[in-house]
């Protein structure tokens, strides 16, 4: 019975972790470029009483072994980087990445973070920055007398300057890619940082080789499917209830055993 209680407890812990993951996905259903998570489970080690194929006597072998599982554990959470739906905003500083790649963001300590969130702004110095005021890498500065901004699919940023007939090129937005984007570490603020699991970043031009193109006036929505999350939530709730019932049943069996002794 003690083993049953332990196994049930691991089940409760695992389902609680999955429910937390689902709730975070649903909480971020309207977060720009949010990538949903899924919990990854593994079964725990097995208590082996005897091995399949063991000799029962001089002529016969056991057709099956006896292995008793000890429960489940959460071994990780995986970011799923499927493309989110396009949200048309018409704002000239909004961009979405259609395909693979990340915008490069300069952190306050000088390090580089990565983001799919193309909700850009112009700060008081004229630089293109994210919602937290952190500048793009490479930095792009918009002149005060700019009448309008154009961002090409290849990342070329141009502005129409007052008194000039021809647009002026201000710079180029480049993208970074990773062999294993699922290995990136999410740090909040729609930002990720490099880890050993993600591999080193590869920088490139939007629309070339590995990288997706940019689309001005749009944002990438969260890739959360609300209907699927609700189905997963119900299934997780039922699994939690079943583990709790097993724990209750095991406790009742222990009480019955104690009364008969």
PDB file of C-alpha atoms in Angstrom:
ATOM      1  CA  UNK A   1       0.000   0.000   0.000  1.00  0.00           C
ATOM      2  CA  UNK A   2       2.846   2.371   0.733  1.00  0.00           C
ATOM      3  CA  UNK A   3       4.036   1.881  -2.844  1.00  0.00           C
ATOM      4  CA  UNK A   4       0.553   2.715  -4.140  1.00  0.00           C
ATOM      5  CA  UNK A   5       0.492   5.933  -2.143  1.00  0.00           C
ATOM      6  CA  UNK A   6       3.891   6.944  -3.499  1.00  0.00           C
ATOM      7  CA  UNK A   7       2.906   6.200  -7.103  1.00  0.00           C
ATOM      8  CA  UNK A   8      -0.323   8.162  -6.725  1.00  0.00           C
ATOM      9  CA  UNK A   9       1.575  11.084  -5.217  1.00  0.00           C
ATOM     10  CA  UNK A  10       3.882  11.234  -8.256  1.00  0.00           C
ATOM     11  CA  UNK A  11       0.812  11.215 -10.485  1.00  0.00           C
ATOM     12  CA  UNK A  12      -0.727  14.131  -8.598  1.00  0.00           C
ATOM     13  CA  UNK A  13       2.507  16.102  -8.830  1.00  0.00           C
ATOM     14  CA  UNK A  14       2.821  15.436 -12.569  1.00  0.00           C
ATOM     15  CA  UNK A  15      -0.774  16.411 -13.352  1.00  0.00           C
ATOM     16  CA  UNK A  16      -0.415  19.557 -11.257  1.00  0.00           C
ATOM     17  CA  UNK A  17       2.637  20.530 -13.332  1.00  0.00           C
ATOM     18  CA  UNK A  18       0.715  19.894 -16.547  1.00  0.00           C
ATOM     19  CA  UNK A  19      -2.234  21.968 -15.340  1.00  0.00           C
ATOM     20  CA  UNK A  20       0.157  24.817 -14.518  1.00  0.00           C
ATOM     21  CA  UNK A  21       1.547  24.609 -18.055  1.00  0.00           C
ATOM     22  CA  UNK A  22      -1.956  24.686 -19.549  1.00  0.00           C
ATOM     23  CA  UNK A  23      -2.971  27.646 -17.385  1.00  0.00           C
ATOM     24  CA  UNK A  24       0.120  29.569 -18.519  1.00  0.00           C
ATOM     25  CA  UNK A  25      -0.736  28.852 -22.157  1.00  0.00           C
ATOM     26  CA  UNK A  26      -4.288  30.112 -21.682  1.00  0.00           C
ATOM     27  CA  UNK A  27      -3.124  33.160 -19.720  1.00  0.00           C
ATOM     28  CA  UNK A  28      -0.943  34.164 -22.686  1.00  0.00           C
ATOM     29  CA  UNK A  29      -3.493  33.530 -25.427  1.00  0.00           C
ATOM     30  CA  UNK A  30      -3.373  37.249 -26.357  1.00  0.00           C
ATOM     31  CA  UNK A  31       0.372  37.740 -25.826  1.00  0.00           C
ATOM     32  CA  UNK A  32       2.109  38.731 -29.054  1.00  0.00           C
ATOM     33  CA  UNK A  33       4.235  35.897 -30.493  1.00  0.00           C
ATOM     34  CA  UNK A  34       3.791  33.720 -27.392  1.00  0.00           C
ATOM     35  CA  UNK A  35       4.842  30.100 -27.919  1.00  0.00           C
ATOM     36  CA  UNK A  36       2.883  27.465 -26.052  1.00  0.00           C
ATOM     37  CA  UNK A  37       4.527  24.970 -23.713  1.00  0.00           C
ATOM     38  CA  UNK A  38       3.851  21.314 -23.173  1.00  0.00           C
ATOM     39  CA  UNK A  39       4.906  19.232 -20.208  1.00  0.00           C
ATOM     40  CA  UNK A  40       7.078  16.189 -20.940  1.00  0.00           C
ATOM     41  CA  UNK A  41       6.724  13.098 -18.722  1.00  0.00           C
ATOM     42  CA  UNK A  42       8.744   9.925 -18.192  1.00  0.00           C
ATOM     43  CA  UNK A  43       7.908   6.864 -16.154  1.00  0.00           C
ATOM     44  CA  UNK A  44      10.093   6.297 -13.090  1.00  0.00           C
ATOM     45  CA  UNK A  45      12.325   3.278 -12.489  1.00  0.00           C
ATOM     46  CA  UNK A  46      10.794  -0.186 -12.029  1.00  0.00           C
ATOM     47  CA  UNK A  47      11.129  -2.595  -9.150  1.00  0.00           C
ATOM     48  CA  UNK A  48      12.121  -5.860 -10.775  1.00  0.00           C
ATOM     49  CA  UNK A  49      11.077  -9.019  -8.938  1.00  0.00           C
ATOM     50  CA  UNK A  50      12.291 -11.422 -11.599  1.00  0.00           C
ATOM     51  CA  UNK A  51      13.432 -11.206 -15.211  1.00  0.00           C
ATOM     52  CA  UNK A  52      11.539 -12.418 -18.263  1.00  0.00           C
ATOM     53  CA  UNK A  53      13.248 -15.546 -19.577  1.00  0.00           C
ATOM     54  CA  UNK A  54      14.490 -16.587 -16.137  1.00  0.00           C
ATOM     55  CA  UNK A  55      14.724 -20.342 -15.587  1.00  0.00           C
ATOM     56  CA  UNK A  56      11.752 -21.754 -13.690  1.00  0.00           C
ATOM     57  CA  UNK A  57      13.228 -25.233 -13.721  1.00  0.00           C
ATOM     58  CA  UNK A  58      15.655 -27.263 -15.804  1.00  0.00           C
ATOM     59  CA  UNK A  59      13.437 -27.133 -18.902  1.00  0.00           C
ATOM     60  CA  UNK A  60      11.156 -24.105 -18.581  1.00  0.00           C
ATOM     61  CA  UNK A  61      11.606 -20.354 -18.616  1.00  0.00           C
ATOM     62  CA  UNK A  62       9.360 -17.562 -17.419  1.00  0.00           C
ATOM     63  CA  UNK A  63       7.482 -16.034 -20.388  1.00  0.00           C
ATOM     64  CA  UNK A  64       7.091 -12.725 -18.562  1.00  0.00           C
ATOM     65  CA  UNK A  65       8.999 -10.826 -15.938  1.00  0.00           C
ATOM     66  CA  UNK A  66       7.573  -9.059 -12.909  1.00  0.00           C
ATOM     67  CA  UNK A  67       8.263  -5.321 -12.952  1.00  0.00           C
ATOM     68  CA  UNK A  68       6.309  -2.908 -10.770  1.00  0.00           C
ATOM     69  CA  UNK A  69       6.399   0.737 -11.760  1.00  0.00           C
ATOM     70  CA  UNK A  70       7.037   3.475  -9.220  1.00  0.00           C
ATOM     71  CA  UNK A  71       5.246   6.348 -10.893  1.00  0.00           C
ATOM     72  CA  UNK A  72       5.866   9.288 -13.194  1.00  0.00           C
ATOM     73  CA  UNK A  73       8.076  12.345 -13.251  1.00  0.00           C
ATOM     74  CA  UNK A  74       8.126  15.642 -15.164  1.00  0.00           C
ATOM     75  CA  UNK A  75      11.388  15.681 -17.126  1.00  0.00           C
ATOM     76  CA  UNK A  76      10.940  18.986 -18.912  1.00  0.00           C
ATOM     77  CA  UNK A  77       8.758  21.522 -20.610  1.00  0.00           C
ATOM     78  CA  UNK A  78       9.002  22.055 -24.348  1.00  0.00           C
ATOM     79  CA  UNK A  79       8.390  25.315 -26.200  1.00  0.00           C
ATOM     80  CA  UNK A  80       6.548  24.676 -29.447  1.00  0.00           C
ATOM     81  CA  UNK A  81       7.636  27.220 -32.061  1.00  0.00           C
ATOM     82  CA  UNK A  82       4.855  26.678 -34.583  1.00  0.00           C
ATOM     83  CA  UNK A  83       3.883  29.847 -36.455  1.00  0.00           C
ATOM     84  CA  UNK A  84       1.160  31.912 -34.808  1.00  0.00           C
ATOM     85  CA  UNK A  85      -1.641  33.539 -36.772  1.00  0.00           C
ATOM     86  CA  UNK A  86      -1.040  36.924 -38.426  1.00  0.00           C
ATOM     87  CA  UNK A  87      -2.653  39.936 -36.775  1.00  0.00           C
ATOM     88  CA  UNK A  88      -3.047  42.946 -39.059  1.00  0.00           C
ATOM     89  CA  UNK A  89      -2.474  46.213 -37.176  1.00  0.00           C
ATOM     90  CA  UNK A  90      -1.523  48.715 -39.867  1.00  0.00           C
ATOM     91  CA  UNK A  91       1.074  50.228 -37.490  1.00  0.00           C
ATOM     92  CA  UNK A  92       4.226  51.010 -39.468  1.00  0.00           C
ATOM     93  CA  UNK A  93       6.603  49.902 -36.686  1.00  0.00           C
ATOM     94  CA  UNK A  94       4.877  46.524 -36.238  1.00  0.00           C
ATOM     95  CA  UNK A  95       6.519  43.560 -37.959  1.00  0.00           C
ATOM     96  CA  UNK A  96       5.972  39.822 -37.934  1.00  0.00           C
ATOM     97  CA  UNK A  97       8.425  37.098 -38.888  1.00  0.00           C
ATOM     98  CA  UNK A  98       6.857  34.775 -41.444  1.00  0.00           C
ATOM     99  CA  UNK A  99       8.957  31.652 -41.007  1.00  0.00           C
ATOM    100  CA  UNK A 100      11.953  30.912 -38.816  1.00  0.00           C
ATOM    101  CA  UNK A 101      14.140  33.365 -36.962  1.00  0.00           C
ATOM    102  CA  UNK A 102      14.286  35.762 -34.030  1.00  0.00           C
ATOM    103  CA  UNK A 103      14.795  39.485 -33.648  1.00  0.00           C
ATOM    104  CA  UNK A 104      17.949  40.334 -31.707  1.00  0.00           C
ATOM    105  CA  UNK A 105      17.484  42.540 -28.646  1.00  0.00           C
ATOM    106  CA  UNK A 106      20.234  44.287 -26.672  1.00  0.00           C
ATOM    107  CA  UNK A 107      19.860  43.756 -22.927  1.00  0.00           C
ATOM    108  CA  UNK A 108      20.877  46.394 -20.333  1.00  0.00           C
ATOM    109  CA  UNK A 109      24.054  44.412 -19.507  1.00  0.00           C
ATOM    110  CA  UNK A 110      25.089  44.338 -23.170  1.00  0.00           C
ATOM    111  CA  UNK A 111      24.153  40.712 -23.768  1.00  0.00           C
ATOM    112  CA  UNK A 112      21.791  39.605 -26.529  1.00  0.00           C
ATOM    113  CA  UNK A 113      18.286  38.246 -26.113  1.00  0.00           C
ATOM    114  CA  UNK A 114      15.994  36.948 -28.847  1.00  0.00           C
ATOM    115  CA  UNK A 115      12.350  37.564 -29.553  1.00  0.00           C
ATOM    116  CA  UNK A 116       9.556  36.847 -32.030  1.00  0.00           C
ATOM    117  CA  UNK A 117       7.668  39.908 -30.781  1.00  0.00           C
ATOM    118  CA  UNK A 118       7.797  42.543 -33.510  1.00  0.00           C
ATOM    119  CA  UNK A 119       5.792  45.160 -31.621  1.00  0.00           C
ATOM    120  CA  UNK A 120       8.405  47.909 -32.018  1.00  0.00           C
ATOM    121  CA  UNK A 121       8.394  51.545 -30.909  1.00  0.00           C
ATOM    122  CA  UNK A 122      10.487  54.663 -31.492  1.00  0.00           C
ATOM    123  CA  UNK A 123      12.041  56.026 -28.288  1.00  0.00           C
ATOM    124  CA  UNK A 124      13.022  59.616 -27.473  1.00  0.00           C
ATOM    125  CA  UNK A 125      16.393  59.122 -29.196  1.00  0.00           C
ATOM    126  CA  UNK A 126      14.711  57.907 -32.377  1.00  0.00           C
ATOM    127  CA  UNK A 127      15.853  54.277 -31.934  1.00  0.00           C
ATOM    128  CA  UNK A 128      13.651  51.302 -32.725  1.00  0.00           C
ATOM    129  CA  UNK A 129      13.043  49.485 -29.430  1.00  0.00           C
ATOM    130  CA  UNK A 130      10.760  46.776 -28.051  1.00  0.00           C
ATOM    131  CA  UNK A 131       7.933  47.391 -25.559  1.00  0.00           C
ATOM    132  CA  UNK A 132      10.437  47.394 -22.657  1.00  0.00           C
ATOM    133  CA  UNK A 133      12.576  50.065 -24.351  1.00  0.00           C
ATOM    134  CA  UNK A 134      15.380  47.680 -25.318  1.00  0.00           C
ATOM    135  CA  UNK A 135      16.966  48.443 -28.719  1.00  0.00           C
ATOM    136  CA  UNK A 136      17.272  46.142 -31.691  1.00  0.00           C
ATOM    137  CA  UNK A 137      20.599  44.706 -32.784  1.00  0.00           C
ATOM    138  CA  UNK A 138      21.814  46.257 -35.053  1.00  0.00           C
ATOM    139  CA  UNK A 139      20.471  49.575 -33.778  1.00  0.00           C
ATOM    140  CA  UNK A 140      18.333  51.589 -36.173  1.00  0.00           C
ATOM    141  CA  UNK A 141      17.701  55.292 -35.610  1.00  0.00           C
ATOM    142  CA  UNK A 142      14.816  57.145 -37.230  1.00  0.00           C
ATOM    143  CA  UNK A 143      15.408  60.871 -37.952  1.00  0.00           C
ATOM    144  CA  UNK A 144      13.140  63.411 -36.257  1.00  0.00           C
ATOM    145  CA  UNK A 145      11.923  64.724 -39.608  1.00  0.00           C
ATOM    146  CA  UNK A 146      10.930  61.311 -40.944  1.00  0.00           C
ATOM    147  CA  UNK A 147       7.475  61.355 -42.501  1.00  0.00           C
ATOM    148  CA  UNK A 148       7.004  57.599 -42.605  1.00  0.00           C
ATOM    149  CA  UNK A 149       8.858  54.306 -42.189  1.00  0.00           C
ATOM    150  CA  UNK A 150       9.005  51.395 -44.602  1.00  0.00           C
ATOM    151  CA  UNK A 151      10.284  47.948 -43.568  1.00  0.00           C
ATOM    152  CA  UNK A 152      10.934  45.551 -46.445  1.00  0.00           C
ATOM    153  CA  UNK A 153      10.534  41.802 -46.392  1.00  0.00           C
ATOM    154  CA  UNK A 154      14.343  41.553 -46.382  1.00  0.00           C
ATOM    155  CA  UNK A 155      14.613  43.758 -43.271  1.00  0.00           C
ATOM    156  CA  UNK A 156      15.627  46.963 -45.051  1.00  0.00           C
ATOM    157  CA  UNK A 157      14.351  49.967 -43.077  1.00  0.00           C
ATOM    158  CA  UNK A 158      13.758  53.189 -45.032  1.00  0.00           C
ATOM    159  CA  UNK A 159      12.183  56.511 -44.156  1.00  0.00           C
ATOM    160  CA  UNK A 160      10.642  59.312 -46.151  1.00  0.00           C
ATOM    161  CA  UNK A 161      12.410  62.489 -45.030  1.00  0.00           C
ATOM    162  CA  UNK A 162      10.703  65.857 -45.086  1.00  0.00           C
ATOM    163  CA  UNK A 163      11.920  67.884 -48.069  1.00  0.00           C
ATOM    164  CA  UNK A 164      13.384  64.839 -49.883  1.00  0.00           C
ATOM    165  CA  UNK A 165      11.728  63.021 -52.767  1.00  0.00           C
ATOM    166  CA  UNK A 166      13.633  59.760 -52.349  1.00  0.00           C
ATOM    167  CA  UNK A 167      13.416  57.481 -49.275  1.00  0.00           C
ATOM    168  CA  UNK A 168      16.530  57.263 -47.119  1.00  0.00           C
ATOM    169  CA  UNK A 169      17.800  53.844 -46.041  1.00  0.00           C
ATOM    170  CA  UNK A 170      18.275  53.744 -42.276  1.00  0.00           C
ATOM    171  CA  UNK A 171      19.621  50.229 -41.774  1.00  0.00           C
ATOM    172  CA  UNK A 172      18.779  46.555 -41.925  1.00  0.00           C
ATOM    173  CA  UNK A 173      16.990  44.311 -39.456  1.00  0.00           C
ATOM    174  CA  UNK A 174      18.744  40.956 -39.277  1.00  0.00           C
ATOM    175  CA  UNK A 175      17.487  37.727 -37.745  1.00  0.00           C
ATOM    176  CA  UNK A 176      19.088  35.006 -35.644  1.00  0.00           C
ATOM    177  CA  UNK A 177      18.353  31.298 -35.859  1.00  0.00           C
ATOM    178  CA  UNK A 178      19.125  28.247 -33.746  1.00  0.00           C
ATOM    179  CA  UNK A 179      19.567  24.561 -34.470  1.00  0.00           C
ATOM    180  CA  UNK A 180      17.295  23.765 -31.535  1.00  0.00           C
ATOM    181  CA  UNK A 181      15.051  26.743 -30.678  1.00  0.00           C
ATOM    182  CA  UNK A 182      13.274  24.543 -28.123  1.00  0.00           C
ATOM    183  CA  UNK A 183      16.480  24.704 -26.081  1.00  0.00           C
ATOM    184  CA  UNK A 184      16.229  28.479 -25.620  1.00  0.00           C
ATOM    185  CA  UNK A 185      15.542  29.735 -22.105  1.00  0.00           C
ATOM    186  CA  UNK A 186      12.444  31.918 -21.735  1.00  0.00           C
ATOM    187  CA  UNK A 187      13.154  34.832 -19.379  1.00  0.00           C
ATOM    188  CA  UNK A 188       9.834  36.671 -19.643  1.00  0.00           C
ATOM    189  CA  UNK A 189       9.070  39.859 -21.542  1.00  0.00           C
ATOM    190  CA  UNK A 190       8.689  37.789 -24.736  1.00  0.00           C
ATOM    191  CA  UNK A 191      12.456  37.223 -24.637  1.00  0.00           C
ATOM    192  CA  UNK A 192      14.687  34.159 -24.882  1.00  0.00           C
ATOM    193  CA  UNK A 193      18.375  33.667 -24.220  1.00  0.00           C
ATOM    194  CA  UNK A 194      20.860  31.227 -25.675  1.00  0.00           C
ATOM    195  CA  UNK A 195      21.739  28.017 -23.826  1.00  0.00           C
ATOM    196  CA  UNK A 196      23.991  25.086 -24.578  1.00  0.00           C
ATOM    197  CA  UNK A 197      20.853  23.183 -25.556  1.00  0.00           C
ATOM    198  CA  UNK A 198      19.864  25.718 -28.208  1.00  0.00           C
ATOM    199  CA  UNK A 199      23.287  25.924 -29.823  1.00  0.00           C
ATOM    200  CA  UNK A 200      24.994  29.106 -30.965  1.00  0.00           C
ATOM    201  CA  UNK A 201      22.965  31.686 -32.924  1.00  0.00           C
ATOM    202  CA  UNK A 202      23.278  31.994 -36.692  1.00  0.00           C
ATOM    203  CA  UNK A 203      22.704  35.498 -38.059  1.00  0.00           C
ATOM    204  CA  UNK A 204      21.233  36.131 -41.479  1.00  0.00           C
ATOM    205  CA  UNK A 205      19.109  38.273 -43.778  1.00  0.00           C
ATOM    206  CA  UNK A 206      15.316  37.849 -43.639  1.00  0.00           C
ATOM    207  CA  UNK A 207      14.006  35.852 -46.578  1.00  0.00           C
ATOM    208  CA  UNK A 208      17.323  34.166 -47.338  1.00  0.00           C
ATOM    209  CA  UNK A 209      18.375  30.594 -46.623  1.00  0.00           C
ATOM    210  CA  UNK A 210      17.043  29.396 -43.279  1.00  0.00           C
ATOM    211  CA  UNK A 211      15.269  32.623 -42.317  1.00  0.00           C
ATOM    212  CA  UNK A 212      11.692  33.794 -42.700  1.00  0.00           C
ATOM    213  CA  UNK A 213      10.740  37.134 -44.197  1.00  0.00           C
ATOM    214  CA  UNK A 214       9.377  40.212 -42.436  1.00  0.00           C
ATOM    215  CA  UNK A 215       5.892  41.616 -42.921  1.00  0.00           C
ATOM    216  CA  UNK A 216       5.241  45.216 -41.954  1.00  0.00           C
ATOM    217  CA  UNK A 217       1.988  46.301 -40.318  1.00  0.00           C
ATOM    218  CA  UNK A 218       1.317  42.869 -38.807  1.00  0.00           C
ATOM    219  CA  UNK A 219       2.124  40.988 -35.619  1.00  0.00           C
ATOM    220  CA  UNK A 220       2.397  37.275 -34.917  1.00  0.00           C
ATOM    221  CA  UNK A 221      -0.288  36.059 -32.530  1.00  0.00           C
ATOM    222  CA  UNK A 222       0.138  33.403 -29.867  1.00  0.00           C
ATOM    223  CA  UNK A 223       0.141  29.851 -31.216  1.00  0.00           C
ATOM    224  CA  UNK A 224      -2.239  28.733 -28.449  1.00  0.00           C
ATOM    225  CA  UNK A 225      -5.287  26.758 -29.595  1.00  0.00           C
ATOM    226  CA  UNK A 226      -7.881  27.525 -26.913  1.00  0.00           C
ATOM    227  CA  UNK A 227     -10.110  24.562 -27.799  1.00  0.00           C
ATOM    228  CA  UNK A 228      -7.175  22.123 -27.567  1.00  0.00           C
ATOM    229  CA  UNK A 229      -6.025  23.619 -24.269  1.00  0.00           C
ATOM    230  CA  UNK A 230      -9.536  23.215 -22.838  1.00  0.00           C
ATOM    231  CA  UNK A 231      -9.618  19.562 -23.893  1.00  0.00           C
ATOM    232  CA  UNK A 232      -6.180  19.028 -22.317  1.00  0.00           C
ATOM    233  CA  UNK A 233      -7.362  20.790 -19.160  1.00  0.00           C
ATOM    234  CA  UNK A 234     -10.355  18.481 -18.781  1.00  0.00           C
ATOM    235  CA  UNK A 235      -8.216  15.387 -19.398  1.00  0.00           C
ATOM    236  CA  UNK A 236      -5.642  16.598 -16.862  1.00  0.00           C
ATOM    237  CA  UNK A 237      -8.343  17.304 -14.289  1.00  0.00           C
ATOM    238  CA  UNK A 238      -9.743  13.787 -14.722  1.00  0.00           C
ATOM    239  CA  UNK A 239      -6.272  12.253 -14.404  1.00  0.00           C
ATOM    240  CA  UNK A 240      -5.689  14.230 -11.208  1.00  0.00           C
ATOM    241  CA  UNK A 241      -9.011  13.059  -9.774  1.00  0.00           C
ATOM    242  CA  UNK A 242      -8.203   9.416 -10.618  1.00  0.00           C
ATOM    243  CA  UNK A 243      -4.826   9.623  -8.872  1.00  0.00           C
ATOM    244  CA  UNK A 244      -6.496  11.174  -5.839  1.00  0.00           C
ATOM    245  CA  UNK A 245      -9.080   8.358  -5.785  1.00  0.00           C
ATOM    246  CA  UNK A 246      -6.308   5.748  -5.966  1.00  0.00           C
ATOM    247  CA  UNK A 247      -4.648   7.414  -2.990  1.00  0.00           C
ATOM    248  CA  UNK A 248      -7.947   7.375  -1.061  1.00  0.00           C
ATOM    249  CA  UNK A 249      -8.538   3.714  -1.958  1.00  0.00           C
ATOM    250  CA  UNK A 250      -5.022   2.771  -0.835  1.00  0.00           C
ATOM    251  CA  UNK A 251      -5.587   4.585   2.473  1.00  0.00           C
ATOM    252  CA  UNK A 252      -8.860   2.706   3.016  1.00  0.00           C
ATOM    253  CA  UNK A 253      -7.127  -0.617   2.269  1.00  0.00           C
ATOM    254  CA  UNK A 254      -4.459   0.208   4.852  1.00  0.00           C
ATOM    255  CA  UNK A 255      -7.171   0.970   7.417  1.00  0.00           C
ATOM    256  CA  UNK A 256      -8.843  -2.377   6.652  1.00  0.00           C
ATOM    257  CA  UNK A 257      -5.503  -4.152   7.065  1.00  0.00           C
ATOM    258  CA  UNK A 258      -4.858  -2.459  10.402  1.00  0.00           C
ATOM    259  CA  UNK A 259      -8.305  -3.457  11.700  1.00  0.00           C
ATOM    260  CA  UNK A 260      -7.735  -7.112  10.846  1.00  0.00           C
ATOM    261  CA  UNK A 261      -4.346  -7.331  12.491  1.00  0.00           C
TER     262      UNK A 261
END
